[in-house]
Coordinates of C-alpha atoms in Angstrom, one line a residue:
X215 CA 78.4 -118.8 -92.0
X216 CA 80.9 -121.5 -93.2
X217 CA 82.2 -123.5 -90.2
X218 CA 79.1 -122.9 -88.1
X219 CA 76.8 -125.5 -86.7
X220 CA 73.2 -124.3 -87.4
X221 CA 69.9 -125.5 -86.0
X222 CA 66.7 -124.5 -87.8
X223 CA 63.3 -125.6 -88.9
X224 CA 63.3 -126.9 -92.5
X225 CA 60.9 -128.2 -95.1
X226 CA 62.0 -131.1 -97.2
X227 CA 61.8 -130.2 -100.9
X228 CA 63.7 -133.0 -102.7
X229 CA 65.7 -136.2 -102.0
X230 CA 68.1 -137.8 -104.4
X231 CA 70.8 -140.5 -104.0
X232 CA 74.4 -139.5 -103.4
X233 CA 75.8 -143.0 -103.1
X234 CA 74.4 -146.5 -102.4
X235 CA 73.8 -145.5 -98.7
X236 CA 73.6 -141.8 -98.7
X237 CA 71.2 -139.0 -99.8
X238 CA 71.4 -135.4 -100.8
X239 CA 68.4 -133.6 -99.3
X240 CA 67.3 -130.1 -100.4
X241 CA 65.5 -128.0 -97.8
X242 CA 63.9 -124.7 -97.6
X243 CA 64.5 -123.0 -94.3
X244 CA 63.8 -119.5 -92.9
X245 CA 67.4 -118.8 -93.7
X246 CA 67.2 -119.9 -97.3
X247 CA 67.5 -123.0 -99.5
X248 CA 70.2 -125.4 -98.6
X249 CA 71.3 -128.9 -99.7
X250 CA 72.8 -131.4 -97.3
X251 CA 74.5 -134.7 -97.4
X252 CA 72.9 -137.4 -95.2
X253 CA 75.6 -140.0 -94.9
X254 CA 74.5 -143.6 -94.3
X255 CA 70.8 -142.6 -94.6
X256 CA 69.8 -145.8 -96.4
X257 CA 71.6 -148.2 -94.0
X258 CA 69.3 -150.5 -91.9
X259 CA 70.4 -149.0 -88.6
X260 CA 70.7 -145.4 -89.6
X261 CA 69.7 -142.8 -87.1
X262 CA 68.1 -140.9 -90.0
X263 CA 65.6 -143.6 -91.0
X264 CA 62.1 -142.2 -90.8
X265 CA 63.3 -138.8 -89.7
X266 CA 62.8 -137.0 -93.0
X267 CA 60.7 -137.4 -96.1
X268 CA 59.1 -135.2 -98.8
X269 CA 56.7 -132.6 -97.3
X270 CA 58.0 -133.1 -93.8
X271 CA 58.8 -130.1 -91.6
X272 CA 61.8 -131.0 -89.5
X273 CA 64.2 -129.5 -87.0
X274 CA 67.7 -130.0 -88.4
X275 CA 71.2 -129.4 -87.2
X276 CA 73.8 -129.1 -89.9
X277 CA 77.5 -128.1 -90.2
X278 CA 77.6 -125.3 -92.8
X279 CA 80.3 -125.5 -95.4
X280 CA 81.3 -122.8 -97.9
X281 CA 78.8 -121.3 -100.3
X282 CA 78.0 -123.8 -103.1
X283 CA 79.1 -126.8 -101.2
X284 CA 76.9 -129.5 -99.6
X285 CA 76.4 -129.1 -95.9
X286 CA 76.7 -132.0 -93.5
X287 CA 73.5 -133.0 -91.8
X288 CA 74.2 -133.9 -88.1
X289 CA 70.7 -134.3 -86.6
X290 CA 67.1 -134.3 -87.9
X291 CA 63.8 -134.6 -86.0
X292 CA 60.4 -134.6 -87.7
X293 CA 58.0 -131.9 -86.5
X294 CA 55.1 -132.4 -89.0
X295 CA 54.7 -135.4 -91.2
X296 CA 51.6 -134.5 -93.2
X297 CA 50.6 -138.1 -93.6
X298 CA 47.4 -137.3 -95.4
X299 CA 49.4 -136.3 -98.4
X300 CA 50.6 -139.9 -98.6
X301 CA 47.1 -141.4 -98.7
X302 CA 45.6 -139.2 -101.5
X303 CA 47.7 -139.4 -104.7
X304 CA 46.0 -136.2 -106.1
X305 CA 47.0 -134.2 -103.0
X306 CA 50.4 -135.7 -103.1
X307 CA 50.9 -134.6 -106.7
X308 CA 49.7 -131.1 -105.9
X309 CA 52.1 -131.0 -103.0
X310 CA 54.9 -132.0 -105.4
X311 CA 54.0 -129.2 -107.7
X312 CA 54.1 -126.7 -104.9
X313 CA 57.5 -127.9 -103.8
X314 CA 58.8 -127.8 -107.4
X315 CA 57.8 -124.1 -107.7
X316 CA 59.6 -123.2 -104.5
X317 CA 62.6 -125.3 -105.4
X318 CA 62.8 -123.5 -108.8
X319 CA 61.9 -119.9 -107.8
X320 CA 62.7 -119.3 -104.1
X321 CA 65.7 -117.1 -103.5
X322 CA 68.6 -117.9 -101.2
X323 CA 69.2 -116.1 -97.9
X324 CA 66.8 -114.4 -95.6
X325 CA 64.4 -113.5 -98.4
X326 CA 63.4 -117.1 -98.4
X327 CA 61.6 -116.9 -95.1
X328 CA 58.3 -115.8 -96.7
X329 CA 58.6 -118.7 -99.2
X330 CA 59.2 -121.1 -96.4
X331 CA 56.1 -120.0 -94.5
X332 CA 54.0 -119.9 -97.7
X333 CA 54.9 -123.5 -98.6
X334 CA 54.4 -124.7 -95.1
X335 CA 50.9 -123.1 -94.9
X336 CA 49.9 -124.4 -98.3
X337 CA 50.9 -128.0 -97.5
X338 CA 49.0 -127.8 -94.2
X339 CA 46.0 -126.4 -96.0
X340 CA 45.8 -129.4 -98.4
X341 CA 44.4 -131.6 -95.7
X342 CA 40.7 -132.1 -96.4
X343 CA 40.8 -130.9 -100.0
X344 CA 38.8 -133.9 -101.0
X345 CA 37.0 -132.6 -104.0
X346 CA 37.8 -131.2 -107.4
X347 CA 36.8 -127.6 -106.7
X348 CA 38.8 -127.4 -103.4
X349 CA 41.9 -128.8 -105.1
X350 CA 41.9 -126.4 -108.0
X351 CA 41.2 -123.5 -105.6
X352 CA 44.2 -124.6 -103.6
X353 CA 46.4 -124.5 -106.7
X354 CA 45.1 -121.0 -107.7
X355 CA 45.6 -119.7 -104.2
X356 CA 49.2 -120.9 -104.0
X357 CA 50.1 -119.7 -107.5
X358 CA 48.7 -116.2 -106.6
X359 CA 50.9 -116.2 -103.5
X360 CA 54.0 -117.2 -105.6
X361 CA 53.2 -114.4 -108.0
X362 CA 53.0 -112.0 -105.1
X363 CA 56.3 -113.1 -103.7
X364 CA 57.9 -112.6 -107.2
X365 CA 56.4 -109.1 -107.3
X366 CA 54.2 -110.1 -110.3
X367 CA 50.8 -110.5 -108.8
X368 CA 48.3 -109.1 -111.4
X369 CA 45.6 -106.6 -110.6
X370 CA 42.7 -109.0 -110.3
X371 CA 40.0 -106.9 -108.8
X372 CA 39.6 -104.0 -111.3
X373 CA 37.2 -105.8 -113.7
X374 CA 33.9 -104.3 -114.6
X375 CA 31.3 -106.3 -112.7
X376 CA 28.5 -105.0 -114.8
X377 CA 29.8 -106.7 -118.0
X378 CA 29.5 -110.4 -118.9
X379 CA 33.0 -110.5 -120.6
X380 CA 36.3 -109.1 -119.4
X381 CA 39.5 -108.5 -121.3
X382 CA 42.7 -109.3 -119.3
X383 CA 46.1 -108.2 -120.4
X384 CA 48.7 -110.9 -120.2
X385 CA 51.6 -108.4 -120.5
X386 CA 50.3 -105.9 -117.9
X387 CA 48.3 -108.1 -115.6
X388 CA 45.3 -105.8 -115.6
X389 CA 41.8 -105.5 -117.0
X390 CA 42.3 -101.9 -117.9
X391 CA 44.9 -102.3 -120.7
X392 CA 43.5 -102.0 -124.2
X393 CA 46.4 -103.2 -126.3
X394 CA 48.8 -106.1 -126.5
X395 CA 47.8 -109.7 -125.8
X396 CA 44.3 -109.7 -124.3
X397 CA 42.5 -112.8 -123.0
X398 CA 38.7 -112.8 -123.3
X399 CA 37.3 -114.2 -120.0
X400 CA 33.8 -114.5 -118.5
X401 CA 33.0 -112.4 -115.5
X402 CA 32.5 -115.4 -113.2
X403 CA 36.0 -116.5 -114.1
X404 CA 37.4 -113.0 -113.2
X405 CA 35.6 -113.3 -109.9
X406 CA 37.2 -116.7 -109.3
X407 CA 40.6 -115.3 -110.1
X408 CA 40.0 -112.6 -107.5
X409 CA 39.1 -115.0 -104.8
X410 CA 39.3 -118.7 -105.8
X411 CA 38.4 -120.0 -102.3
X412 CA 34.8 -118.6 -102.7
X413 CA 34.2 -120.4 -106.0
X414 CA 32.5 -123.9 -105.9
X415 CA 32.1 -124.5 -109.6
X416 CA 35.0 -126.7 -110.9
X417 CA 34.7 -125.6 -114.5
X418 CA 34.9 -121.9 -113.6
X419 CA 38.0 -122.6 -111.5
X420 CA 39.5 -124.6 -114.4
X421 CA 39.0 -121.6 -116.7
X422 CA 40.6 -119.4 -114.0
X423 CA 43.5 -121.8 -113.8
X424 CA 44.0 -121.5 -117.5
X425 CA 44.3 -117.7 -117.3
X426 CA 46.9 -117.9 -114.5
X427 CA 48.7 -120.6 -116.4
X428 CA 49.1 -118.4 -119.5
X429 CA 50.2 -115.5 -117.3
X430 CA 52.8 -117.8 -115.6
X431 CA 54.1 -119.0 -118.9
X432 CA 54.6 -115.4 -120.1
X433 CA 56.3 -114.0 -117.0
X434 CA 58.0 -116.9 -115.3
X435 CA 60.3 -119.8 -116.3
X436 CA 58.1 -122.7 -115.2
X437 CA 57.4 -126.1 -116.6
X438 CA 54.3 -125.7 -118.6
X439 CA 53.9 -129.5 -119.3
X440 CA 54.2 -130.3 -115.6
X441 CA 51.5 -127.9 -114.6
X442 CA 49.1 -129.1 -117.3
X443 CA 49.5 -132.7 -116.1
X444 CA 49.0 -131.7 -112.4
X445 CA 45.8 -129.8 -113.4
X446 CA 44.5 -132.8 -115.3
X447 CA 45.1 -135.0 -112.3
X448 CA 43.5 -132.9 -109.6
X449 CA 40.5 -132.0 -111.8
X450 CA 39.9 -135.6 -113.1
X451 CA 40.4 -134.4 -116.7
X452 CA 42.0 -136.5 -119.4
X453 CA 43.0 -133.5 -121.5
X454 CA 43.1 -129.7 -121.4
X455 CA 43.3 -126.9 -123.9
X456 CA 46.6 -126.9 -125.8
X457 CA 47.1 -123.2 -124.9
X458 CA 46.8 -123.8 -121.2
X459 CA 49.8 -123.1 -119.0

């Protein structure tokens, strides 16, 4: 791949300064995660001004260098700007959390294609999530998808619907285990975990988010504090349970 000039769609995950006038941009593409140098990006007459930003889907042309090196961005054209994520700070924070998970967990190479499409769909789906329940449902739906991509999605449908209380195994990700660390959860919460988009009660969704948060903390190397703050923000809460993920 080194020495090739490659054109691909790409989703902007992160931007950081490289010099006074240049940026390093990290993208996820159907080909994998890449980082590119954008020389002169901050100059007043730069061709790249307004052509990329966080949450943008772009078509990029870059010169591929050896593995581990920064690629050279040659061209960039925005395809989807998602301007609604700029006008709602809660949705913007949720989008940042989605990007951070992909930035941390997505693999390199062709296996990243599903991560690319998952993030793109999730960002598109944030438009119109203008109330608490819809935002928390979006968080849960995305985290379920990330767990699925990691091969860690728990079995969330095998609870006993005739009972008021369920016991969920954090280690095994099932309601059928009878040993180890078990979480006691109400059946409406189990139902919300199975299909968060059908639940309209924000408190039930918050309780479901707590369960998934504990499961994430146990199985994945994620930033617990960051997730807690995002959940506080999108749910209009000033504080959450200290055990929440």
